[in-house]
């Protein structure tokens, strides 16, 4: 790709523009193909694909097989050009820079046809998932994907400004480290004062500085007023996300004033790896502000192959869906991109903790000097840009590269293994880790994920078994074993990846397909599945417990299969997540004390089968509704072990609470519970998982009128003074394909409106498993979905994301339950 412009990358973000002039070069550019056969206008920021689509020269790149049809775009060379005039006299300015915030990726830069530079790093780093993954398409984009502008200044210029709150345990006070980078173009030293002010903390401090010509760093240490109580930032569900407005003013010679404003948050984070009684390993959990917190959430991938489509509205919708599902953490996965500033700002505001990978994933990387220099610049830039965000709680060097090397995914000849191990340590430890620790002293650094943490370090930074459940974090996938059997899951310290696939809803697929694509083994369905044997694995897992769709109508069978894959995914991830949550307070055979569950993956990058719980565009799959329950702060979890039924109570609350556990047994053929038992008051300990109830299954069935496993289902909930504290959970006593007495459920709905919310009053003729309410492409979410309906009536709310009419909702509404496909 060619850019007809001077390129000088700013070290970190936009500078302060006082005593400077700025000219934005965003907007319309000219784009030309390599042989000149195509020439068209294109927007910057943007990419070639988007420009072609906006001019109707190509279809939606996601439509049908266009990821194959449009490979020619990525294989061609493209030139971006722009003619412009600078609206001020550049001779009056000591320095004029042309700044590109992001170029994708390999480019030659020309000014007036004179070559002045080259680029080869878009973060700096290649965006790996552009070349496809097992959940996404291959769209290697080209373009100017971030801001571009001209900056002119005299005397000096503030390149970047960053800060880190620090807590002094000995003095029991907060301090603030501020770092500012200047480009001093004056031939003489520049003197002046710096005034730092945080009004709500009654903190104002003044410093004298002198800047010598050249590139200069100013470091300030601000003591926060000890007489004022500092409110700390807490993750979602644990407290408020309090921040304080701060201004920093540089009053320099010749009446030069540079001012910067920011919001500063105060919080501490620790990664605790220490011996555990009853286990030969080490713990692996995070403390925020000294408080141990179970990390609940998912893994984030880029929200679109084309970053110019990722706007504020989409980011807020996706991240609001995170907290609406009771999550508190996202892992920004190392095969995607470092997200835009607004992503992290939203995480700060919403209380979403971020496990931030550096962009290295599932590959062996070079360690030549040029590459290492590029990586150092990338890491330094990203850490400086992001470290002031309280939401980021840890840096991680890469995704799965320790495991890939030590488990020999790439079939390396043993005689060469020493070289690859040496290169790994050189890149991630002696290079990336060194830069991170120099730039940021406020959060931990993990070399890889998964890793054995301190144990990996003790073994020379790579552990012989990176999946050791007694150390660090694990990634776990098993699509063949029965996911209803909790014994297949690793009782690990921290599960940072796990999951199962499903298909997105038909209304999502319909936009990018045609009628001939609408069956499970169509060419489209096979092409859209990028995980080897993925479609078969979904049916295999579903078939273990459900009857597969038998309709002779291809479209009906396709829709039923889509629905069943979502049921299967939701139930599988529910079972696994509940296992991790109930394992937080116990050690069994040296394993346990699980303190994190981040399933793979949160969001989709296009309309296709994947592990996501949010479809492309943000629609909730059944899994996301389930997540809202299995990540609830107070959760009863039921499971069997050797024909004994156990119920654990799991609490993320900060204080103990008294609860009553109610256990009900229902038959499949009746809407009235067969029997019910309530416990006496039980104490749910804060931040623990404890056994609340156990009973042998044969005794439970006899006590409830000679139920059988096939004819009955168990539900249970927590309450206090007759007020529900948790939604009802359930336990299936047999596979639903063996259920006896399950009848076709006729479910009707009366829809009404209360201001901006719609009310669905449901009535069913029979017990209905996995009731799914769908309103097609109407954007919004329900208060609950995919539920087991054991009562005759139930009220559900729909919260639209955009203005929606009653008629639109009524026309789009459909309801499905498992009995509809039997």
Coordinates of N, CA, C and O in Angstrom, one line a residue, residues 485-603:
X485 N -21.6 -34.1 32.5 CA -20.8 -34.8 33.6 C -19.7 -33.9 34.1 O -18.7 -33.7 33.4
X486 N -19.9 -33.3 35.2 CA -19.0 -32.3 35.8 C -17.6 -32.8 36.0 O -16.6 -32.1 36.1
X487 N -17.5 -34.2 36.1 CA -16.2 -34.7 36.5 C -15.2 -34.6 35.3 O -14.0 -34.9 35.5
X488 N -15.6 -34.3 34.1 CA -14.7 -34.1 33.0 C -13.9 -32.8 33.1 O -12.9 -32.6 32.4
X489 N -14.4 -31.9 33.9 CA -13.8 -30.5 33.9 C -12.6 -30.5 34.9 O -12.7 -31.1 36.0
X490 N -11.6 -29.7 34.6 CA -10.4 -29.6 35.5 C -10.7 -28.7 36.7 O -11.3 -27.6 36.5
X491 N -10.4 -29.2 37.9 CA -10.6 -28.4 39.1 C -9.4 -27.5 39.3 O -8.5 -27.8 40.1
X492 N -9.4 -26.5 38.4 CA -8.2 -25.7 38.3 C -8.2 -24.5 39.2 O -9.3 -24.1 39.8
X493 N -7.1 -23.8 39.3 CA -7.1 -22.5 40.1 C -7.8 -21.4 39.4 O -8.4 -20.6 40.1
X494 N -7.8 -21.4 38.1 CA -8.4 -20.3 37.3 C -8.6 -20.8 35.9 O -7.7 -21.3 35.3
X495 N -9.8 -20.7 35.4 CA -10.2 -21.1 34.0 C -10.4 -19.9 33.2 O -11.4 -19.2 33.3
X496 N -9.4 -19.6 32.3 CA -9.4 -18.4 31.5 C -9.9 -18.6 30.1 O -10.1 -17.6 29.4
X497 N -10.1 -19.8 29.7 CA -10.7 -20.2 28.4 C -11.4 -21.5 28.6 O -10.8 -22.5 29.0
X498 N -12.7 -21.6 28.1 CA -13.4 -22.8 27.9 C -14.7 -22.5 27.2 O -15.1 -21.4 27.2
X499 N -15.3 -23.5 26.6 CA -16.5 -23.2 25.9 C -17.0 -24.2 24.9 O -16.3 -25.2 24.7
X500 N -18.2 -24.0 24.3 CA -18.8 -24.8 23.3 C -19.4 -23.9 22.3 O -19.8 -22.8 22.5
X501 N -19.5 -24.5 21.1 CA -20.1 -23.7 20.0 C -21.6 -23.8 19.9 O -22.2 -24.7 20.5
X502 N -22.2 -22.8 19.2 CA -23.6 -22.8 18.8 C -23.7 -22.0 17.5 O -22.8 -21.2 17.2
X503 N -24.8 -22.1 16.9 CA -25.1 -21.3 15.7 C -25.9 -20.0 16.2 O -26.6 -20.0 17.2
X504 N -25.7 -18.9 15.5 CA -26.5 -17.7 15.8 C -27.9 -17.9 15.3 O -28.2 -18.8 14.5
X505 N -28.8 -17.0 15.7 CA -30.2 -17.1 15.4 C -30.4 -17.0 13.9 O -29.6 -16.4 13.1
X506 N -31.5 -17.5 13.4 CA -31.8 -17.5 12.0 C -32.0 -16.0 11.5 O -31.6 -15.7 10.4
X507 N -32.5 -15.2 12.3 CA -32.7 -13.8 11.9 C -31.3 -13.1 11.7 O -31.2 -12.2 10.8
X508 N -30.3 -13.5 12.4 CA -29.0 -13.0 12.1 C -28.4 -13.6 10.9 O -27.8 -12.9 10.0
X509 N -28.5 -14.9 10.6 CA -28.0 -15.5 9.4 C -28.7 -15.1 8.2 O -28.1 -15.0 7.1
X510 N -30.0 -14.8 8.3 CA -30.8 -14.5 7.1 C -30.3 -13.3 6.4 O -30.4 -13.3 5.1
X511 N -29.7 -12.4 7.1 CA -29.2 -11.2 6.4 C -28.0 -11.4 5.5 O -27.8 -10.6 4.6
X512 N -27.3 -12.5 5.6 CA -26.1 -12.8 4.8 C -26.2 -14.1 4.1 O -25.2 -14.7 3.7
X513 N -27.4 -14.6 3.8 CA -27.6 -15.8 3.1 C -28.9 -15.8 2.3 O -29.6 -14.9 2.3
X514 N -29.1 -16.9 1.5 CA -30.3 -17.0 0.7 C -30.9 -18.4 1.0 O -30.4 -19.2 1.7
X515 N -32.1 -18.6 0.4 CA -32.9 -19.8 0.8 C -32.1 -21.1 0.6 O -32.3 -22.0 1.3
X516 N -31.3 -21.1 -0.5 CA -30.6 -22.4 -0.8 C -29.6 -22.7 0.3 O -29.0 -23.8 0.3
X517 N -29.3 -21.7 1.2 CA -28.3 -21.9 2.2 C -28.9 -22.5 3.5 O -28.2 -22.8 4.4
X518 N -30.2 -22.5 3.6 CA -30.9 -22.7 4.9 C -31.1 -24.2 5.2 O -32.3 -24.6 5.4
X519 N -30.1 -24.9 5.2 CA -30.1 -26.3 5.8 C -28.7 -26.6 6.4 O -27.7 -26.0 6.0
X520 N -28.7 -27.5 7.3 CA -27.5 -27.7 8.2 C -26.3 -28.2 7.4 O -25.2 -27.9 7.8
X521 N -26.5 -28.9 6.4 CA -25.4 -29.4 5.6 C -25.2 -28.7 4.3 O -24.6 -29.2 3.3
X522 N -25.7 -27.5 4.1 CA -25.6 -26.7 2.9 C -24.1 -26.3 2.7 O -23.3 -26.3 3.7
X523 N -23.8 -25.9 1.5 CA -22.4 -25.4 1.3 C -22.1 -24.2 2.2 O -21.0 -24.0 2.7
X524 N -23.1 -23.3 2.3 CA -23.0 -22.2 3.2 C -22.7 -22.6 4.6 O -21.8 -22.0 5.3
X525 N -23.5 -23.5 5.2 CA -23.3 -23.9 6.5 C -21.9 -24.6 6.8 O -21.3 -24.3 7.8
X526 N -21.4 -25.3 5.8 CA -20.1 -25.9 5.9 C -19.0 -24.9 5.8 O -18.0 -24.9 6.5
X527 N -19.2 -23.9 4.9 CA -18.2 -22.9 4.7 C -18.1 -21.9 5.9 O -17.0 -21.5 6.3
X528 N -19.3 -21.6 6.5 CA -19.3 -20.7 7.6 C -18.7 -21.3 8.9 O -18.3 -20.5 9.8
X529 N -18.6 -22.6 9.0 CA -18.0 -23.3 10.1 C -16.5 -23.4 9.9 O -16.0 -24.1 9.1
X530 N -15.7 -22.6 10.7 CA -14.2 -22.7 10.5 C -13.5 -23.5 11.6 O -12.3 -23.6 11.6
X531 N -14.3 -24.2 12.4 CA -13.7 -25.1 13.4 C -13.9 -26.5 12.9 O -15.0 -26.9 12.6
X532 N -12.8 -27.2 12.7 CA -12.8 -28.5 12.1 C -13.8 -29.5 12.8 O -13.8 -29.6 14.1
X533 N -14.7 -30.0 12.1 CA -15.8 -30.9 12.6 C -16.7 -30.3 13.5 O -17.4 -30.9 14.3
X534 N -16.7 -28.9 13.5 CA -17.5 -28.2 14.5 C -19.0 -28.5 14.4 O -19.7 -28.7 15.4
X535 N -19.6 -28.5 13.2 CA -21.0 -28.8 13.0 C -21.4 -30.2 13.5 O -22.4 -30.4 14.2
X536 N -20.5 -31.2 13.3 CA -20.8 -32.5 13.7 C -20.7 -32.6 15.3 O -21.4 -33.3 15.9
X537 N -19.7 -31.9 15.8 CA -19.5 -31.9 17.3 C -20.7 -31.3 18.0 O -21.1 -31.8 19.1
X538 N -21.3 -30.3 17.4 CA -22.5 -29.7 18.1 C -23.6 -30.7 18.1 O -24.3 -30.9 19.1
X539 N -23.8 -31.4 17.0 CA -24.9 -32.4 17.0 C -24.6 -33.6 17.9 O -25.5 -34.2 18.5
X540 N -23.3 -34.0 17.9 CA -22.9 -35.1 18.8 C -23.2 -34.7 20.3 O -23.8 -35.6 21.0
X541 N -22.8 -33.5 20.7 CA -23.1 -33.1 22.1 C -24.6 -33.0 22.3 O -25.1 -33.4 23.4
X542 N -25.3 -32.4 21.4 CA -26.7 -32.2 21.6 C -27.4 -33.6 21.7 O -28.4 -33.8 22.5
X543 N -27.0 -34.5 20.8 CA -27.6 -35.8 20.8 C -27.5 -36.6 22.0 O -28.2 -37.6 22.2
X544 N -26.5 -36.3 22.9 CA -26.3 -37.0 24.1 C -27.6 -36.9 25.1 O -27.9 -37.8 25.8
X545 N -28.3 -35.7 24.9 CA -29.3 -35.5 25.9 C -30.7 -35.0 25.3 O -31.7 -34.9 26.0
X546 N -30.6 -34.8 24.0 CA -31.8 -34.3 23.3 C -32.1 -35.1 22.0 O -31.2 -35.6 21.4
X547 N -33.4 -35.2 21.7 CA -33.7 -35.7 20.4 C -33.4 -34.7 19.3 O -33.8 -33.5 19.4
X548 N -32.8 -35.1 18.3 CA -32.4 -34.2 17.2 C -33.6 -33.9 16.3 O -34.5 -34.8 16.2
X549 N -33.7 -32.7 15.7 CA -34.8 -32.4 14.9 C -35.1 -33.4 13.8 O -34.2 -33.9 13.1
X550 N -36.4 -33.7 13.6 CA -36.8 -34.7 12.6 C -37.7 -34.1 11.5 O -38.2 -34.9 10.7
X551 N -37.9 -32.8 11.5 CA -38.9 -32.3 10.5 C -38.4 -32.5 9.1 O -37.2 -32.5 8.8
X552 N -39.4 -32.8 8.2 CA -39.0 -33.0 6.8 C -39.0 -31.7 6.0 O -38.5 -31.7 4.9
X553 N -39.4 -30.6 6.6 CA -39.3 -29.3 6.0 C -37.8 -28.8 6.3 O -37.5 -28.6 7.5
X554 N -37.0 -28.6 5.3 CA -35.6 -28.2 5.5 C -35.5 -27.0 6.3 O -34.6 -26.9 7.2
X555 N -36.3 -25.9 6.0 CA -36.2 -24.7 6.8 C -36.5 -24.9 8.3 O -35.8 -24.4 9.1
X556 N -37.6 -25.6 8.5 CA -38.0 -25.9 9.9 C -36.9 -26.7 10.6 O -36.6 -26.4 11.8
X557 N -36.4 -27.7 9.9 CA -35.3 -28.5 10.5 C -34.1 -27.6 10.8 O -33.4 -27.8 11.9
X558 N -33.7 -26.7 9.9 CA -32.6 -25.8 10.1 C -32.8 -24.9 11.4 O -31.9 -24.8 12.2
X559 N -34.0 -24.3 11.4 CA -34.3 -23.4 12.6 C -34.3 -24.2 13.9 O -33.8 -23.7 14.9
X560 N -34.8 -25.4 13.9 CA -34.9 -26.3 15.1 C -33.4 -26.6 15.5 O -33.1 -26.7 16.7
X561 N -32.6 -26.9 14.5 CA -31.2 -27.3 14.8 C -30.4 -26.1 15.4 O -29.7 -26.3 16.3
X562 N -30.7 -24.9 14.8 CA -30.0 -23.7 15.4 C -30.4 -23.6 16.9 O -29.6 -23.3 17.7
X563 N -31.7 -23.7 17.1 CA -32.3 -23.6 18.5 C -31.6 -24.6 19.4 O -31.2 -24.3 20.5
X564 N -31.5 -25.8 18.9 CA -31.0 -26.9 19.8 C -29.5 -26.7 20.0 O -29.0 -27.0 21.1
X565 N -28.7 -26.2 19.1 CA -27.3 -25.9 19.4 C -27.2 -24.8 20.4 O -26.2 -24.9 21.3
X566 N -28.1 -23.9 20.5 CA -28.0 -22.8 21.5 C -28.4 -23.4 22.9 O -27.8 -23.1 23.9
X567 N -29.4 -24.3 22.9 CA -29.7 -25.0 24.1 C -28.5 -25.8 24.6 O -28.1 -25.7 25.8
X568 N -27.9 -26.6 23.7 CA -26.7 -27.4 24.1 C -25.6 -26.5 24.7 O -25.0 -26.8 25.7
X569 N -25.3 -25.4 23.9 CA -24.2 -24.6 24.4 C -24.5 -24.0 25.7 O -23.6 -24.0 26.6
X570 N -25.7 -23.5 25.9 CA -26.0 -22.8 27.2 C -25.9 -23.8 28.3 O -25.4 -23.5 29.4
X571 N -26.4 -25.0 28.1 CA -26.4 -26.0 29.2 C -25.0 -26.5 29.5 O -24.7 -26.7 30.7
X572 N -24.2 -26.6 28.5 CA -22.8 -27.1 28.7 C -22.0 -26.1 29.5 O -21.3 -26.4 30.4
X573 N -22.1 -24.8 29.0 CA -21.3 -23.8 29.7 C -21.8 -23.5 31.1 O -21.0 -23.2 32.0
X574 N -23.1 -23.6 31.3 CA -23.7 -23.5 32.6 C -23.1 -24.5 33.5 O -22.7 -24.2 34.7
X575 N -23.1 -25.8 33.1 CA -22.6 -26.9 33.9 C -21.1 -26.7 34.3 O -20.7 -26.8 35.5
X576 N -20.3 -26.3 33.3 CA -18.9 -26.1 33.6 C -18.7 -24.8 34.5 O -17.8 -24.9 35.4
X577 N -19.4 -23.8 34.2 CA -19.1 -22.5 35.0 C -19.6 -22.8 36.4 O -18.9 -22.3 37.4
X578 N -20.7 -23.4 36.6 CA -21.2 -23.7 38.0 C -20.2 -24.6 38.7 O -20.0 -24.4 40.0
X579 N -19.6 -25.5 38.0 CA -18.5 -26.3 38.6 C -17.4 -25.5 39.1 O -16.9 -25.6 40.3
X580 N -16.9 -24.5 38.3 CA -15.8 -23.7 38.7 C -16.2 -22.8 39.9 O -15.4 -22.6 40.8
X581 N -17.4 -22.2 39.9 CA -17.8 -21.3 41.0 C -18.0 -22.1 42.3 O -17.6 -21.6 43.3
X582 N -18.5 -23.3 42.3 CA -18.6 -24.0 43.5 C -17.3 -24.6 44.0 O -17.2 -25.1 45.2
X583 N -16.3 -24.5 43.2 CA -14.9 -25.1 43.6 C -14.1 -24.0 44.3 O -12.9 -24.3 44.6
X584 N -14.6 -22.8 44.5 CA -13.7 -21.7 45.0 C -13.2 -21.9 46.5 O -12.2 -21.4 46.8
X585 N -14.0 -22.7 47.2 CA -13.6 -22.8 48.7 C -13.2 -24.1 49.1 O -13.1 -24.4 50.3
X586 N -12.9 -25.1 48.2 CA -12.6 -26.4 48.6 C -11.3 -26.9 47.9 O -11.0 -26.5 46.8
X587 N -10.7 -27.8 48.5 CA -9.5 -28.6 47.9 C -9.9 -30.0 47.9 O -10.2 -30.6 49.0
X588 N -9.9 -30.7 46.8 CA -10.2 -32.1 46.6 C -9.0 -32.7 45.9 O -8.7 -32.3 44.7
X589 N -8.3 -33.7 46.5 CA -7.2 -34.3 45.9 C -6.2 -33.3 45.4 O -5.6 -33.4 44.3
X590 N -6.0 -32.2 46.2 CA -5.0 -31.2 45.9 C -5.5 -30.2 44.9 O -4.7 -29.2 44.6
X591 N -6.7 -30.3 44.4 CA -7.2 -29.4 43.4 C -8.3 -28.5 43.9 O -9.1 -29.0 44.8
X592 N -8.5 -27.4 43.4 CA -9.6 -26.5 43.8 C -9.2 -25.1 44.0 O -8.2 -24.6 43.5
X593 N -9.9 -24.4 44.9 CA -9.7 -22.9 45.1 C -9.7 -22.2 43.8 O -8.9 -21.3 43.5
X594 N -10.7 -22.6 43.0 CA -10.9 -21.9 41.7 C -11.4 -20.5 41.9 O -12.4 -20.3 42.6
X595 N -10.7 -19.5 41.3 CA -11.0 -18.1 41.5 C -11.3 -17.3 40.2 O -11.2 -16.1 40.2
X596 N -11.6 -18.0 39.2 CA -11.9 -17.3 37.9 C -12.5 -18.2 36.9 O -12.1 -19.4 36.8
X597 N -13.5 -17.7 36.2 CA -14.1 -18.4 35.1 C -14.5 -17.4 34.0 O -15.4 -16.6 34.1
X598 N -13.7 -17.5 32.9 CA -13.8 -16.6 31.7 C -14.1 -17.5 30.5 O -13.1 -18.1 30.0
X599 N -15.3 -17.7 30.1 CA -15.6 -18.6 29.0 C -15.2 -17.9 27.7 O -15.1 -16.7 27.5
X600 N -15.0 -18.8 26.7 CA -14.7 -18.4 25.3 C -15.9 -18.5 24.5 O -16.5 -19.6 24.4
X601 N -16.5 -17.5 23.9 CA -16.0 -16.1 23.8 C -17.2 -15.2 24.0 O -18.3 -15.7 23.9
X602 N -17.0 -13.9 24.2 CA -18.1 -13.0 24.4 C -18.9 -12.7 23.1 O -20.1 -12.9 23.0
X603 N -18.2 -12.2 22.1 CA -18.8 -11.6 21.0 C -18.4 -12.2 19.7 O -17.4 -12.9 19.6

